[in-house]
Amino acid sequence: MADEKSPRTRHGEPLKGPKQGRKKTGKPVIRASEIGAYTYCRRAWWLRRVGGFEPEGRHQLFEKGQQAHTRHGRTFRRSQRQRRVAFLLLAFGLLLVGLAVLNFLTTIT
């Protein structure tokens, strides 16, 4: 348990030291999301990783991201259904054209 005098974040949580994100071997673990965060803003990555600071509104951003992924999933499924219907309509149209050509050829002879 953290000492009451230990440094804290602005939300009152104890600061996470540089051991955060380490395996039992003591070697740091760098995740792909951390690489993305680092390339976007090195200082923000350092503050989060070493200083233990988290941006305000992080949970709202997470929820917005989940909603965006849900909307994207619905849009993707809808487009897949529309694609199947389009292929069925194309096949039906080709069948009708084939029947019309066959009917035309039988009436000529």
JSON list of C-alpha atoms in Angstrom, two decimals:
[
{"chain": "A", "resi": 1, "resn": "MET", "atom": "CA", "xyz": [0.00, 0.00, 0.00]},
{"chain": "A", "resi": 2, "resn": "ALA", "atom": "CA", "xyz": [1.30, 3.45, -0.84]},
{"chain": "A", "resi": 3, "resn": "ASP", "atom": "CA", "xyz": [2.51, 5.79, 1.86]},
{"chain": "A", "resi": 4, "resn": "GLU", "atom": "CA", "xyz": [0.27, 8.82, 2.42]},
{"chain": "A", "resi": 5, "resn": "LYS", "atom": "CA", "xyz": [3.23, 11.13, 1.74]},
{"chain": "A", "resi": 6, "resn": "SER", "atom": "CA", "xyz": [4.16, 9.46, -1.54]},
{"chain": "A", "resi": 7, "resn": "PRO", "atom": "CA", "xyz": [3.74, 11.55, -4.72]},
{"chain": "A", "resi": 8, "resn": "ARG", "atom": "CA", "xyz": [0.29, 11.33, -6.26]},
{"chain": "A", "resi": 9, "resn": "THR", "atom": "CA", "xyz": [-1.35, 12.13, -9.58]},
{"chain": "A", "resi": 10, "resn": "ARG", "atom": "CA", "xyz": [-3.85, 14.95, -9.81]},
{"chain": "A", "resi": 11, "resn": "HIS", "atom": "CA", "xyz": [-6.58, 12.31, -9.30]},
{"chain": "A", "resi": 12, "resn": "GLY", "atom": "CA", "xyz": [-5.07, 11.27, -5.96]},
{"chain": "A", "resi": 13, "resn": "GLU", "atom": "CA", "xyz": [-3.64, 7.97, -7.18]},
{"chain": "A", "resi": 14, "resn": "PRO", "atom": "CA", "xyz": [-0.05, 7.01, -6.31]},
{"chain": "A", "resi": 15, "resn": "LEU", "atom": "CA", "xyz": [2.46, 7.71, -9.05]},
{"chain": "A", "resi": 16, "resn": "LYS", "atom": "CA", "xyz": [3.61, 4.66, -10.96]},
{"chain": "A", "resi": 17, "resn": "GLY", "atom": "CA", "xyz": [7.35, 4.37, -11.09]},
{"chain": "A", "resi": 18, "resn": "PRO", "atom": "CA", "xyz": [9.56, 3.24, -13.94]},
{"chain": "A", "resi": 19, "resn": "LYS", "atom": "CA", "xyz": [8.95, -0.41, -13.00]},
{"chain": "A", "resi": 20, "resn": "GLN", "atom": "CA", "xyz": [5.48, -0.20, -14.51]},
{"chain": "A", "resi": 21, "resn": "GLY", "atom": "CA", "xyz": [5.23, -2.40, -17.58]},
{"chain": "A", "resi": 22, "resn": "ARG", "atom": "CA", "xyz": [8.04, -4.76, -16.61]},
{"chain": "A", "resi": 23, "resn": "LYS", "atom": "CA", "xyz": [8.04, -8.52, -16.57]},
{"chain": "A", "resi": 24, "resn": "LYS", "atom": "CA", "xyz": [9.43, -10.57, -13.69]},
{"chain": "A", "resi": 25, "resn": "THR", "atom": "CA", "xyz": [12.78, -10.47, -15.46]},
{"chain": "A", "resi": 26, "resn": "GLY", "atom": "CA", "xyz": [12.93, -6.73, -14.87]},
{"chain": "A", "resi": 27, "resn": "LYS", "atom": "CA", "xyz": [13.07, -5.93, -18.57]},
{"chain": "A", "resi": 28, "resn": "PRO", "atom": "CA", "xyz": [10.62, -3.27, -19.77]},
{"chain": "A", "resi": 29, "resn": "VAL", "atom": "CA", "xyz": [7.68, -4.36, -21.90]},
{"chain": "A", "resi": 30, "resn": "ILE", "atom": "CA", "xyz": [6.84, -2.01, -24.75]},
{"chain": "A", "resi": 31, "resn": "ARG", "atom": "CA", "xyz": [3.44, -2.56, -26.29]},
{"chain": "A", "resi": 32, "resn": "ALA", "atom": "CA", "xyz": [2.37, -1.58, -29.80]},
{"chain": "A", "resi": 33, "resn": "SER", "atom": "CA", "xyz": [-0.02, 1.03, -28.42]},
{"chain": "A", "resi": 34, "resn": "GLU", "atom": "CA", "xyz": [2.89, 2.61, -26.54]},
{"chain": "A", "resi": 35, "resn": "ILE", "atom": "CA", "xyz": [4.90, 2.86, -29.75]},
{"chain": "A", "resi": 36, "resn": "GLY", "atom": "CA", "xyz": [1.97, 4.65, -31.37]},
{"chain": "A", "resi": 37, "resn": "ALA", "atom": "CA", "xyz": [1.67, 6.98, -28.38]},
{"chain": "A", "resi": 38, "resn": "TYR", "atom": "CA", "xyz": [5.41, 7.66, -28.48]},
{"chain": "A", "resi": 39, "resn": "THR", "atom": "CA", "xyz": [5.42, 8.49, -32.18]},
{"chain": "A", "resi": 40, "resn": "TYR", "atom": "CA", "xyz": [2.44, 10.80, -31.68]},
{"chain": "A", "resi": 41, "resn": "CYS", "atom": "CA", "xyz": [3.90, 12.65, -28.68]},
{"chain": "A", "resi": 42, "resn": "ARG", "atom": "CA", "xyz": [7.08, 11.62, -26.90]},
{"chain": "A", "resi": 43, "resn": "ARG", "atom": "CA", "xyz": [6.45, 13.86, -23.90]},
{"chain": "A", "resi": 44, "resn": "ALA", "atom": "CA", "xyz": [2.94, 12.50, -23.31]},
{"chain": "A", "resi": 45, "resn": "TRP", "atom": "CA", "xyz": [4.30, 8.96, -23.55]},
{"chain": "A", "resi": 46, "resn": "TRP", "atom": "CA", "xyz": [7.04, 9.77, -21.03]},
{"chain": "A", "resi": 47, "resn": "LEU", "atom": "CA", "xyz": [4.60, 11.42, -18.63]},
{"chain": "A", "resi": 48, "resn": "ARG", "atom": "CA", "xyz": [2.32, 8.40, -18.79]},
{"chain": "A", "resi": 49, "resn": "ARG", "atom": "CA", "xyz": [5.06, 5.76, -18.65]},
{"chain": "A", "resi": 50, "resn": "VAL", "atom": "CA", "xyz": [7.47, 7.28, -16.15]},
{"chain": "A", "resi": 51, "resn": "GLY", "atom": "CA", "xyz": [5.46, 9.96, -14.39]},
{"chain": "A", "resi": 52, "resn": "GLY", "atom": "CA", "xyz": [2.26, 7.96, -14.06]},
{"chain": "A", "resi": 53, "resn": "PHE", "atom": "CA", "xyz": [0.09, 10.81, -15.36]},
{"chain": "A", "resi": 54, "resn": "GLU", "atom": "CA", "xyz": [-3.02, 10.04, -17.37]},
{"chain": "A", "resi": 55, "resn": "PRO", "atom": "CA", "xyz": [-4.79, 12.58, -19.56]},
{"chain": "A", "resi": 56, "resn": "GLU", "atom": "CA", "xyz": [-8.12, 13.83, -18.31]},
{"chain": "A", "resi": 57, "resn": "GLY", "atom": "CA", "xyz": [-11.13, 12.54, -20.20]},
{"chain": "A", "resi": 58, "resn": "ARG", "atom": "CA", "xyz": [-9.39, 9.28, -21.07]},
{"chain": "A", "resi": 59, "resn": "HIS", "atom": "CA", "xyz": [-12.45, 7.21, -20.20]},
{"chain": "A", "resi": 60, "resn": "GLN", "atom": "CA", "xyz": [-14.71, 9.38, -22.36]},
{"chain": "A", "resi": 61, "resn": "LEU", "atom": "CA", "xyz": [-12.30, 8.95, -25.27]},
{"chain": "A", "resi": 62, "resn": "PHE", "atom": "CA", "xyz": [-12.28, 5.19, -24.68]},
{"chain": "A", "resi": 63, "resn": "GLU", "atom": "CA", "xyz": [-16.08, 5.10, -24.75]},
{"chain": "A", "resi": 64, "resn": "LYS", "atom": "CA", "xyz": [-16.17, 7.20, -27.94]},
{"chain": "A", "resi": 65, "resn": "GLY", "atom": "CA", "xyz": [-13.68, 4.78, -29.50]},
{"chain": "A", "resi": 66, "resn": "GLN", "atom": "CA", "xyz": [-15.84, 1.81, -28.56]},
{"chain": "A", "resi": 67, "resn": "GLN", "atom": "CA", "xyz": [-18.90, 3.51, -30.04]},
{"chain": "A", "resi": 68, "resn": "ALA", "atom": "CA", "xyz": [-17.00, 4.30, -33.23]},
{"chain": "A", "resi": 69, "resn": "HIS", "atom": "CA", "xyz": [-15.89, 0.66, -33.54]},
{"chain": "A", "resi": 70, "resn": "THR", "atom": "CA", "xyz": [-19.46, -0.52, -32.97]},
{"chain": "A", "resi": 71, "resn": "ARG", "atom": "CA", "xyz": [-20.74, 1.84, -35.69]},
{"chain": "A", "resi": 72, "resn": "HIS", "atom": "CA", "xyz": [-17.99, 0.71, -38.04]},
{"chain": "A", "resi": 73, "resn": "GLY", "atom": "CA", "xyz": [-18.87, -2.95, -37.38]},
{"chain": "A", "resi": 74, "resn": "ARG", "atom": "CA", "xyz": [-22.53, -2.30, -38.18]},
{"chain": "A", "resi": 75, "resn": "THR", "atom": "CA", "xyz": [-21.61, -0.45, -41.36]},
{"chain": "A", "resi": 76, "resn": "PHE", "atom": "CA", "xyz": [-19.28, -3.25, -42.39]},
{"chain": "A", "resi": 77, "resn": "ARG", "atom": "CA", "xyz": [-21.92, -5.95, -41.83]},
{"chain": "A", "resi": 78, "resn": "ARG", "atom": "CA", "xyz": [-24.49, -3.89, -43.74]},
{"chain": "A", "resi": 79, "resn": "SER", "atom": "CA", "xyz": [-22.11, -3.46, -46.67]},
{"chain": "A", "resi": 80, "resn": "GLN", "atom": "CA", "xyz": [-21.45, -7.21, -46.71]},
{"chain": "A", "resi": 81, "resn": "ARG", "atom": "CA", "xyz": [-25.20, -7.90, -46.89]},
{"chain": "A", "resi": 82, "resn": "GLN", "atom": "CA", "xyz": [-25.61, -5.34, -49.66]},
{"chain": "A", "resi": 83, "resn": "ARG", "atom": "CA", "xyz": [-22.74, -6.94, -51.55]},
{"chain": "A", "resi": 84, "resn": "ARG", "atom": "CA", "xyz": [-24.37, -10.37, -51.34]},
{"chain": "A", "resi": 85, "resn": "VAL", "atom": "CA", "xyz": [-27.69, -8.95, -52.54]},
{"chain": "A", "resi": 86, "resn": "ALA", "atom": "CA", "xyz": [-25.89, -7.19, -55.42]},
{"chain": "A", "resi": 87, "resn": "PHE", "atom": "CA", "xyz": [-24.26, -10.45, -56.52]},
{"chain": "A", "resi": 88, "resn": "LEU", "atom": "CA", "xyz": [-27.60, -12.28, -56.33]},
{"chain": "A", "resi": 89, "resn": "LEU", "atom": "CA", "xyz": [-29.26, -9.55, -58.40]},
{"chain": "A", "resi": 90, "resn": "LEU", "atom": "CA", "xyz": [-26.41, -9.70, -60.91]},
{"chain": "A", "resi": 91, "resn": "ALA", "atom": "CA", "xyz": [-26.76, -13.47, -61.20]},
{"chain": "A", "resi": 92, "resn": "PHE", "atom": "CA", "xyz": [-30.53, -13.14, -61.61]},
{"chain": "A", "resi": 93, "resn": "GLY", "atom": "CA", "xyz": [-30.06, -10.44, -64.28]},
{"chain": "A", "resi": 94, "resn": "LEU", "atom": "CA", "xyz": [-27.56, -12.61, -66.16]},
{"chain": "A", "resi": 95, "resn": "LEU", "atom": "CA", "xyz": [-30.00, -15.51, -65.97]},
{"chain": "A", "resi": 96, "resn": "LEU", "atom": "CA", "xyz": [-32.75, -13.32, -67.43]},
{"chain": "A", "resi": 97, "resn": "VAL", "atom": "CA", "xyz": [-30.45, -12.12, -70.22]},
{"chain": "A", "resi": 98, "resn": "GLY", "atom": "CA", "xyz": [-29.51, -15.73, -70.97]},
{"chain": "A", "resi": 99, "resn": "LEU", "atom": "CA", "xyz": [-33.16, -16.76, -71.08]},
{"chain": "A", "resi": 100, "resn": "ALA", "atom": "CA", "xyz": [-33.97, -13.81, -73.35]},
{"chain": "A", "resi": 101, "resn": "VAL", "atom": "CA", "xyz": [-31.13, -14.75, -75.72]},
{"chain": "A", "resi": 102, "resn": "LEU", "atom": "CA", "xyz": [-32.24, -18.39, -75.66]},
{"chain": "A", "resi": 103, "resn": "ASN", "atom": "CA", "xyz": [-35.84, -17.34, -76.35]},
{"chain": "A", "resi": 104, "resn": "PHE", "atom": "CA", "xyz": [-34.67, -15.11, -79.20]},
{"chain": "A", "resi": 105, "resn": "LEU", "atom": "CA", "xyz": [-32.59, -17.90, -80.74]},
{"chain": "A", "resi": 106, "resn": "THR", "atom": "CA", "xyz": [-35.48, -20.40, -80.54]},
{"chain": "A", "resi": 107, "resn": "THR", "atom": "CA", "xyz": [-37.90, -17.99, -82.22]},
{"chain": "A", "resi": 108, "resn": "ILE", "atom": "CA", "xyz": [-35.52, -17.36, -85.13]},
{"chain": "A", "resi": 109, "resn": "THR", "atom": "CA", "xyz": [-35.24, -21.01, -86.11]}
]
